[in-house]
XYZ file of C-alpha atoms in Angstrom:
626
model
C 166.432 157.264 64.343
C 163.608 159.533 64.350
C 160.292 158.225 62.947
C 158.864 158.890 59.527
C 157.286 161.905 58.856
C 157.525 162.708 54.801
C 154.286 163.804 53.402
C 152.777 163.618 49.888
C 151.648 166.127 48.408
C 147.434 166.275 48.688
C 144.868 169.042 47.676
C 144.511 170.416 51.380
C 144.048 174.026 50.466
C 144.379 175.408 53.728
C 148.368 174.886 53.827
C 149.209 178.171 52.150
C 152.473 177.082 50.981
C 150.912 174.820 48.822
C 148.430 176.938 47.247
C 150.970 179.647 46.424
C 152.835 176.704 44.573
C 150.020 175.844 42.575
C 149.560 179.706 41.914
C 153.332 179.727 40.954
C 153.107 176.786 38.630
C 149.570 178.161 36.839
C 151.536 181.800 36.135
C 154.334 180.122 34.450
C 151.821 177.992 32.039
C 150.342 181.145 31.441
C 153.306 183.182 30.895
C 154.757 180.357 28.380
C 151.493 180.258 26.564
C 151.364 183.875 26.035
C 154.680 183.989 24.556
C 153.963 180.812 22.235
C 150.910 183.214 21.186
C 152.786 186.296 20.763
C 155.721 184.603 18.505
C 152.541 183.027 16.272
C 151.595 186.717 15.319
C 148.181 186.910 17.571
C 146.603 190.164 18.809
C 147.656 191.177 22.461
C 144.035 190.809 23.171
C 144.383 187.570 21.971
C 147.061 186.787 23.898
C 145.982 187.957 27.145
C 142.768 185.696 26.741
C 144.613 182.742 25.848
C 146.970 183.146 29.053
C 144.307 183.730 31.021
C 142.510 180.849 30.157
C 145.650 178.556 30.876
C 146.357 180.041 33.792
C 142.757 179.533 35.460
C 142.732 176.018 33.479
C 145.617 174.644 35.554
C 144.245 176.282 39.226
C 141.250 174.071 38.252
C 142.470 171.215 37.445
C 144.481 171.064 40.755
C 141.188 171.484 41.987
C 140.103 167.726 40.802
C 138.435 169.544 37.375
C 139.458 168.076 33.749
C 138.377 171.259 32.651
C 137.456 174.886 33.196
C 134.237 175.808 32.786
C 133.082 179.750 31.826
C 129.839 180.741 30.561
C 131.241 182.804 28.423
C 133.262 180.445 26.326
C 129.784 180.125 24.536
C 130.125 183.549 23.669
C 131.020 183.134 20.215
C 133.356 186.670 20.004
C 135.263 184.740 22.871
C 135.585 181.977 20.983
C 137.101 183.714 18.322
C 139.251 185.449 20.200
C 140.708 182.425 22.147
C 140.877 180.711 18.625
C 142.932 183.612 16.811
C 145.451 183.000 20.094
C 146.382 180.325 18.002
C 146.494 178.296 21.255
C 143.073 176.841 21.237
C 141.141 175.183 18.875
C 137.591 172.887 18.356
C 137.577 169.579 20.246
C 136.126 168.658 16.748
C 139.360 169.701 14.598
C 142.284 169.801 17.322
C 145.253 169.938 15.537
C 148.478 170.486 17.971
C 146.705 173.054 19.776
C 147.551 172.745 23.380
C 144.390 173.929 24.547
C 140.820 172.907 23.090
C 137.114 173.682 23.630
C 134.622 171.681 23.237
C 131.196 172.936 22.128
C 129.768 172.816 25.926
C 132.135 175.623 26.504
C 134.881 173.851 28.404
C 138.044 174.957 28.042
C 140.602 171.204 28.509
C 144.526 171.155 28.052
C 144.839 169.066 24.736
C 145.676 165.562 26.227
C 142.870 165.717 29.049
C 140.529 165.707 26.130
C 142.812 162.967 24.556
C 142.187 161.333 28.032
C 138.656 161.653 28.188
C 137.895 161.091 24.334
C 139.922 157.484 24.431
C 138.346 156.364 27.680
C 134.950 156.916 25.997
C 135.612 155.168 22.996
C 136.756 151.788 24.694
C 134.085 152.043 26.767
C 131.863 152.598 24.207
C 133.154 149.647 22.063
C 132.367 147.205 25.297
C 128.763 148.800 25.742
C 127.870 148.198 21.892
C 129.310 144.655 21.758
C 126.786 142.165 20.592
C 125.426 140.665 23.745
C 126.393 137.493 25.061
C 124.252 134.260 24.969
C 123.798 132.993 28.616
C 124.403 129.144 28.424
C 121.834 126.920 30.171
C 124.576 126.081 32.786
C 125.052 130.001 33.487
C 121.013 130.312 33.111
C 120.907 127.664 35.771
C 123.644 129.003 38.071
C 122.286 132.496 38.433
C 118.703 130.793 39.734
C 120.597 128.699 42.220
C 122.838 131.587 43.242
C 119.691 133.949 43.547
C 117.177 130.847 45.365
C 116.678 132.785 48.264
C 114.701 135.749 45.902
C 110.516 135.072 46.131
C 109.574 134.611 42.752
C 108.879 137.679 40.973
C 110.974 139.749 42.938
C 113.214 142.379 41.565
C 116.605 141.953 43.572
C 119.383 144.488 42.453
C 122.305 141.741 42.823
C 120.618 139.172 40.679
C 119.591 141.811 38.097
C 123.487 142.972 37.888
C 124.998 139.240 37.593
C 122.387 138.759 34.752
C 123.464 142.121 33.285
C 127.154 141.182 33.150
C 126.483 137.784 32.317
C 124.978 138.953 28.931
C 127.284 141.953 28.001
C 130.947 143.234 28.084
C 130.908 145.522 30.643
C 129.209 146.392 34.154
C 129.076 149.246 35.882
C 127.801 148.650 39.687
C 127.471 151.052 42.311
C 126.687 150.607 45.706
C 127.194 151.792 49.259
C 129.217 150.050 51.842
C 127.126 147.428 52.627
C 124.557 147.046 49.712
C 126.525 143.661 48.719
C 128.549 144.567 45.638
C 131.124 142.231 46.630
C 128.409 139.741 47.506
C 127.199 140.434 43.798
C 131.226 140.007 42.598
C 131.426 135.918 44.012
C 127.670 135.732 42.470
C 128.687 136.487 39.499
C 132.016 134.893 39.341
C 130.486 131.631 40.334
C 127.819 132.181 37.105
C 130.696 133.082 34.833
C 132.807 130.151 35.742
C 130.028 127.810 35.314
C 128.996 128.591 31.949
C 133.141 128.992 31.131
C 135.300 126.954 33.641
C 138.857 127.411 32.280
C 137.943 131.671 32.590
C 140.761 133.429 33.383
C 140.290 136.367 35.845
C 141.927 139.386 36.894
C 141.135 141.263 39.983
C 142.526 144.868 40.895
C 142.313 148.190 42.913
C 143.844 151.526 42.790
C 145.471 150.893 46.657
C 146.878 147.772 48.001
C 145.177 147.934 50.971
C 141.537 148.016 48.999
C 142.880 144.906 46.526
C 144.035 142.939 50.160
C 140.486 143.908 51.260
C 138.628 142.476 48.188
C 140.205 138.991 47.953
C 139.305 138.834 52.239
C 135.848 139.727 51.322
C 135.527 137.540 48.115
C 137.323 134.500 50.127
C 134.672 135.214 52.922
C 131.602 135.104 51.176
C 133.178 132.237 48.790
C 132.357 129.298 51.064
C 129.052 127.804 50.624
C 130.278 127.840 46.271
C 130.573 124.497 44.807
C 134.275 123.098 45.238
C 135.103 123.541 41.581
C 134.390 126.871 41.894
C 135.811 128.059 45.081
C 139.226 126.279 43.542
C 138.809 128.247 40.127
C 138.243 131.912 42.288
C 141.202 134.147 42.173
C 143.392 134.285 45.196
C 145.275 137.559 44.908
C 144.420 140.928 43.344
C 146.770 143.483 42.433
C 146.849 147.751 42.467
C 145.714 148.555 39.061
C 149.792 150.207 38.616
C 150.983 146.399 39.587
C 148.558 144.545 37.097
C 149.460 147.167 34.066
C 152.835 146.854 34.990
C 154.136 150.300 35.844
C 158.160 150.413 35.037
C 159.323 153.267 37.184
C 162.527 154.516 35.471
C 160.326 155.369 32.138
C 157.208 155.946 33.919
C 155.756 153.671 31.461
C 153.225 150.547 31.868
C 154.201 147.073 30.438
C 150.711 146.338 29.477
C 148.420 148.194 26.835
C 146.594 148.224 23.471
C 149.340 146.602 22.213
C 150.633 144.456 24.744
C 147.181 143.731 26.495
C 146.660 141.971 29.621
C 146.279 138.011 30.171
C 142.346 137.727 31.004
C 139.021 137.223 30.328
C 137.876 139.092 32.827
C 138.857 142.276 35.010
C 136.858 143.236 38.104
C 138.141 146.704 39.751
C 137.181 147.454 42.886
C 137.036 150.911 44.673
C 136.630 152.557 41.152
C 135.589 155.767 42.443
C 139.068 156.480 43.168
C 140.458 156.174 39.551
C 141.617 159.062 38.053
C 141.081 159.866 34.273
C 144.255 159.017 33.020
C 144.916 155.729 34.634
C 141.164 154.753 34.154
C 141.884 155.081 30.147
C 145.097 153.379 30.433
C 143.563 150.175 32.364
C 140.404 150.073 29.914
C 142.472 150.121 27.154
C 144.686 147.400 28.254
C 141.914 145.088 28.016
C 142.320 142.562 25.461
C 139.761 142.312 22.676
C 136.445 140.267 24.019
C 137.426 140.785 27.734
C 134.605 141.554 30.027
C 134.790 144.454 32.547
C 133.536 144.741 35.753
C 133.599 148.216 37.860
C 132.821 148.570 40.990
C 132.343 151.865 43.318
C 130.370 153.968 45.079
C 129.199 156.748 43.026
C 128.487 159.103 46.274
C 132.284 158.517 47.446
C 135.105 161.173 47.208
C 136.353 160.872 43.837
C 140.345 160.531 43.538
C 142.823 163.038 44.446
C 143.944 163.526 40.945
C 141.842 165.092 37.966
C 138.316 163.435 37.298
C 135.938 161.964 38.766
C 135.556 158.954 36.129
C 133.332 156.073 38.176
C 130.556 158.954 39.514
C 129.777 160.272 35.960
C 130.102 156.870 34.343
C 127.425 155.745 37.027
C 125.145 158.792 36.875
C 123.025 157.611 33.990
C 120.981 154.250 33.999
C 118.567 153.228 31.453
C 117.542 149.885 29.417
C 117.143 148.943 25.914
C 113.931 146.996 24.948
C 115.777 143.609 24.472
C 117.993 144.168 26.697
C 114.906 144.508 28.947
C 113.237 141.256 27.953
C 116.411 139.085 28.237
C 117.230 140.055 31.944
C 113.668 139.581 32.682
C 113.754 136.376 31.591
C 117.076 134.991 33.313
C 115.913 136.644 36.489
C 112.670 135.219 36.424
C 110.348 138.409 36.497
C 107.682 140.293 34.530
C 109.636 142.344 32.222
C 106.896 145.321 33.851
C 108.800 144.888 36.785
C 111.536 146.702 35.111
C 109.208 149.529 34.330
C 111.232 152.210 37.167
C 114.452 152.057 34.693
C 114.027 154.430 31.935
C 114.476 153.320 28.578
C 117.454 153.556 26.399
C 119.622 152.219 23.476
C 121.168 148.730 24.626
C 124.338 150.030 22.909
C 125.588 152.686 25.097
C 126.988 152.364 28.153
C 123.901 153.492 30.828
C 122.515 150.423 29.937
C 125.316 148.534 31.816
C 124.840 150.441 34.561
C 123.367 149.042 37.919
C 122.713 150.554 41.073
C 122.334 148.818 44.437
C 120.399 150.610 47.334
C 119.316 147.967 49.585
C 121.710 148.080 52.798
C 122.913 145.213 54.715
C 125.797 146.096 56.915
C 123.407 148.801 58.746
C 120.742 146.845 59.273
C 121.317 146.245 63.264
C 123.557 149.658 63.333
C 120.623 152.018 61.413
C 121.635 155.074 62.917
C 124.957 154.840 60.694
C 123.227 153.580 57.415
C 120.466 157.163 58.211
C 122.712 159.784 59.009
C 125.273 158.390 55.469
C 121.555 158.449 53.742
C 120.624 161.871 55.037
C 124.374 163.151 53.834
C 124.620 161.612 51.109
C 121.233 162.884 49.524
C 121.885 166.758 51.100
C 119.342 166.196 54.242
C 120.951 168.590 56.642
C 117.703 168.686 59.162
C 117.747 164.454 58.676
C 121.064 164.032 59.736
C 121.349 166.439 62.732
C 117.913 164.770 64.137
C 120.223 161.684 63.753
C 122.828 163.093 66.093
C 120.230 164.134 68.274
C 118.461 160.946 68.974
C 118.976 159.729 72.870
C 117.952 156.269 71.803
C 120.604 155.674 69.649
C 124.221 154.736 70.516
C 125.755 153.965 67.536
C 126.256 157.819 66.504
C 127.500 160.619 68.877
C 129.145 163.903 69.028
C 132.277 165.019 70.560
C 131.081 168.263 72.688
C 132.145 171.305 70.787
C 134.708 173.430 71.310
C 137.081 170.401 71.360
C 139.489 170.715 74.246
C 143.061 169.001 74.088
C 142.082 166.994 77.440
C 138.792 165.567 75.716
C 140.428 164.699 72.585
C 143.370 162.729 74.451
C 140.939 161.267 76.519
C 138.521 159.930 73.017
C 142.170 158.526 71.473
C 142.936 157.021 74.713
C 140.044 154.667 74.903
C 139.506 154.149 71.001
C 143.296 152.516 71.142
C 142.852 150.686 74.571
C 142.905 147.205 73.437
C 145.741 148.251 71.193
C 148.288 150.182 73.940
C 147.221 147.411 76.012
C 148.329 144.995 74.136
C 151.596 146.326 73.667
C 151.845 147.336 77.236
C 151.402 143.754 77.895
C 154.309 142.542 75.840
C 152.185 142.046 72.857
C 154.784 141.914 69.995
C 152.403 139.331 67.241
C 151.817 141.776 64.093
C 148.886 139.872 62.966
C 146.962 140.586 66.705
C 147.791 144.160 66.813
C 147.323 145.593 63.727
C 143.441 143.377 64.136
C 143.107 145.384 66.929
C 144.214 148.786 65.104
C 141.558 147.505 62.752
C 138.911 147.978 65.378
C 139.435 151.958 66.085
C 140.799 154.854 63.540
C 140.810 158.677 63.318
C 139.529 160.070 60.111
C 140.424 164.017 59.327
C 139.414 166.266 56.631
C 142.993 167.811 56.597
C 146.567 167.288 57.497
C 147.598 170.224 59.046
C 146.130 172.255 61.770
C 144.745 171.602 65.768
C 142.097 169.181 63.992
C 144.326 167.294 61.677
C 146.287 164.147 61.046
C 149.629 165.730 61.915
C 148.586 166.940 65.228
C 146.290 164.113 66.256
C 149.394 161.449 65.374
C 151.269 163.508 67.334
C 149.000 163.033 70.868
C 148.124 159.439 69.999
C 152.148 158.986 69.949
C 152.488 160.706 73.240
C 149.521 157.899 74.397
C 151.579 155.309 73.094
C 154.869 156.365 74.433
C 153.339 156.724 78.112
C 151.981 152.952 77.241
C 155.387 151.668 77.048
C 156.338 153.000 80.286
C 159.759 153.621 81.432
C 161.435 152.014 78.601
C 160.409 154.348 75.489
C 162.385 157.231 74.066
C 162.361 160.616 75.258
C 162.550 161.938 72.062
C 158.676 162.582 70.990
C 160.523 162.027 67.396
C 161.935 159.066 67.517
C 160.285 155.807 66.489
C 158.628 153.666 68.716
C 157.677 150.267 69.291
C 153.468 149.489 67.912
C 153.686 152.817 66.154
C 151.377 152.125 63.024
C 152.616 153.330 59.672
C 150.872 154.059 56.539
C 152.795 154.008 53.073
C 152.986 156.850 51.383
C 154.430 155.546 47.961
C 154.421 152.370 46.395
C 157.581 149.859 46.531
C 157.129 147.554 43.818
C 160.532 145.456 44.793
C 158.944 144.449 48.232
C 155.354 144.165 46.779
C 154.198 147.135 49.427
C 151.858 150.214 48.088
C 150.478 153.306 49.007
C 148.303 153.262 51.408
C 149.485 149.556 53.224
C 149.255 149.915 56.881
C 151.990 148.006 59.201
C 153.306 148.175 62.823
C 156.717 149.178 63.910
C 158.037 146.472 65.952
C 161.923 144.895 67.109
C 163.411 142.245 65.750
C 165.638 139.602 66.910
C 168.342 142.282 68.014
C 165.983 145.053 69.215
C 166.018 146.953 65.837
C 162.683 148.637 65.293
C 161.526 147.046 61.605
C 157.981 147.215 60.024
C 156.263 144.588 59.274
C 152.892 144.470 56.961
C 150.364 141.589 56.203
C 150.174 140.789 52.990
C 146.755 139.921 51.258
C 147.936 136.126 51.467
C 147.941 136.152 55.277
C 152.297 136.389 55.333
C 153.760 138.677 57.135
C 156.453 141.288 55.370
C 159.447 142.268 57.841
C 160.902 145.649 56.196
C 164.397 148.030 57.600
C 162.896 150.837 59.196
C 165.694 152.633 57.431
C 163.581 151.851 53.966
C 160.555 153.231 55.471
C 161.393 156.637 54.384
C 158.005 157.423 52.645
C 155.274 156.787 55.425
C 153.912 158.662 58.387
C 152.001 157.278 61.481
C 148.386 155.928 61.053
C 147.219 156.252 64.214
C 144.870 159.129 62.355
C 144.590 159.090 58.263
C 142.920 161.720 55.862
C 139.693 160.553 54.612
C 140.961 160.375 51.525
C 143.912 157.640 52.317
C 140.713 156.197 54.624
C 139.005 154.830 51.421
C 138.964 150.860 50.824
C 139.268 150.432 54.331
C 136.438 149.572 57.333
C 136.853 149.743 61.164
C 134.430 149.444 63.819
C 134.382 152.623 65.207
C 135.988 156.031 63.517
C 136.381 159.568 65.410
C 135.715 161.720 62.314
C 137.183 165.156 62.778
C 135.955 168.102 60.444
C 137.954 171.302 59.957
C 137.124 174.404 62.581
C 135.563 176.671 59.845
C 133.730 175.962 56.625
C 135.940 175.850 53.667
C 136.400 173.179 50.608
C 137.424 170.164 52.803
C 133.963 170.340 54.231
C 132.366 168.598 51.676
C 129.345 166.312 51.768
C 131.482 163.273 49.737
C 134.032 163.703 52.123
C 131.885 163.243 55.108
C 129.340 160.740 53.259
C 132.899 158.644 52.497
C 134.140 159.387 56.740
C 130.622 157.880 58.217
C 130.623 154.640 55.731
C 134.074 153.834 56.795
C 132.386 152.572 60.500
C 130.697 149.103 61.198
C 129.621 149.702 64.620
C 130.147 153.454 65.895
C 130.885 156.782 64.673
C 131.842 159.423 66.671
C 131.913 162.907 64.907
C 133.732 165.966 65.930
C 132.260 169.204 63.619
C 130.350 172.295 65.029
C 126.664 172.463 63.576
C 128.323 175.097 61.066
C 130.397 172.973 59.505
C 128.744 169.806 59.804
C 125.627 171.945 57.637
C 127.851 173.294 55.156
C 129.134 170.142 54.449
C 126.395 168.497 53.550
C 124.700 171.544 52.108
C 127.946 171.369 49.570
C 128.456 168.692 47.041
C 131.589 168.434 45.683
C 131.410 169.051 41.496
C 134.250 167.520 39.492
C 134.136 169.283 36.065
C 134.567 167.546 33.508
C 133.118 165.836 29.772
C 133.014 162.038 29.854
C 129.216 161.631 29.539
C 129.333 163.944 26.081
C 132.383 162.249 25.009
C 130.732 158.810 25.610
C 127.551 160.284 23.414
C 130.010 161.305 20.809
C 131.804 157.807 20.441
C 128.548 156.330 20.356
C 127.528 158.418 17.529
C 130.936 158.108 15.712
C 130.303 154.838 15.751
C 127.117 154.542 14.651
C 128.074 156.890 11.718
C 130.997 155.013 10.436
C 128.890 151.801 10.713
C 125.914 153.449 8.412
C 128.318 154.742 6.081
C 130.066 150.863 5.771
C 126.766 149.890 4.994
C 126.094 152.110 2.466
C 129.435 151.542 0.781
C 128.745 147.648 0.766
C 125.198 148.457 -0.851
C 126.462 150.068 -3.638
């Protein structure tokens, strides 16, 4: 039986066939708009303008943008031409037009702007909810959880906990190792002290991220009081599983009219949420429930359109009364919070916290320094870290890469894994733990430096390690071959991104063995694993939500859209102890100098939602005072 090789669609712009397919759809949509416009009686000029806007909009969305931005869209004559086409309307008076233009010159598909507006209204309602009064027990629990903090010192984790304690929403951004999970554990302890019966739900965009979330919470909950420890949730779900995704009609069981059964929802790896899914998740919250969004604003955004978490966490403010309330809870002087700009506490930026102190890389400072330099666009500083002979945590491979050089790195990186298999180990937990100590992360799928090529090399090394009994056919599935799922399987409770290992059953037939978040093993016949691929090497996108002791980061051969600052930063921060980097100077410089800009108007939609809410409130007060 051949090894699973089905690949999911992704945004590898290097693949010309994929690009031509996308352009084909954009052209079809543009032609549809032109014909529709003609039927509405528009002039040829207006038809052409609408069709060209539609074509470029589809291409922009495929690149991850929510909208199309063009300077000409602020020119009144151009705007009027688009409106005359009958295909475009103002976002303030949308009607039933297929495309909408906002006042900043952003052109949207109607449904995408609707997603932005609906998400903004829901988040604004959470931000504007009356402040929650912290009970004496909660305040005491907060002091106990942060008793180690010197008096009068501002601690980012304590401030985040205090903020979440007093409000219905918290957007918490921090890089790997800054203590997001520790903050959540402390927050849950504080909230449970206030409300012992609190119903808590945990979720993440992928199965792997959900499993890691539970593992991390368990690892940090050992010092909690027994009653609090027992009350902590023991499982986490994918967002789709939590919302009750129904594949047969592509709908979700939970929504505004049938909300989730929880008082608090914690979403990890929220940077992976696309716009449409974020809307559905937030709208499914029951009235009065709290929402905690955790993520890293500097990581790669979702594969689908939108950069929701990055846009939500880009601004941080504090209101005057909020500032006093948080200072009192944390036992610090109000002036200690002067570094945070002022703002209105009934808007979302007042419920954003950033964690900046890194704990993971204290022993491996070079990884932290390199990641920070990349994140901040400091090319020379990044190259200086890589060239520092005094550190061993980050190293570059000689360029150009040779086949023998790559093979040697893979053989060394997977040495423990191959050795276990050669010795006859067939324990899935042991093998998966060994696999988690090294991984190859690629920017692209195809080409000599892509996932497909490097997986092929690793499979050859695996076959050699198995000895004479290994299949001669290089496409045949191999015992010990790691597999990553490329689609959700709700019947098996397995999800896109889950990694298992192929092992023989009692009859010698290979089956996939996966470890669930509760530690149990699931055995799946190979024939059912049709949407999976070898996972010695994975894309950087697929690595989000995972950590490894060491990683080999393989950047593209040439400069291009795949070599971006966020991709390189995300790849580097998957490592705990060691990074090997395969990149030329030119590609490395290009990546660090090229931040990924996802176009969208969510901050403006939040401002519009707040304005509409306040206007409605004033109108209501005026009516009641008559």
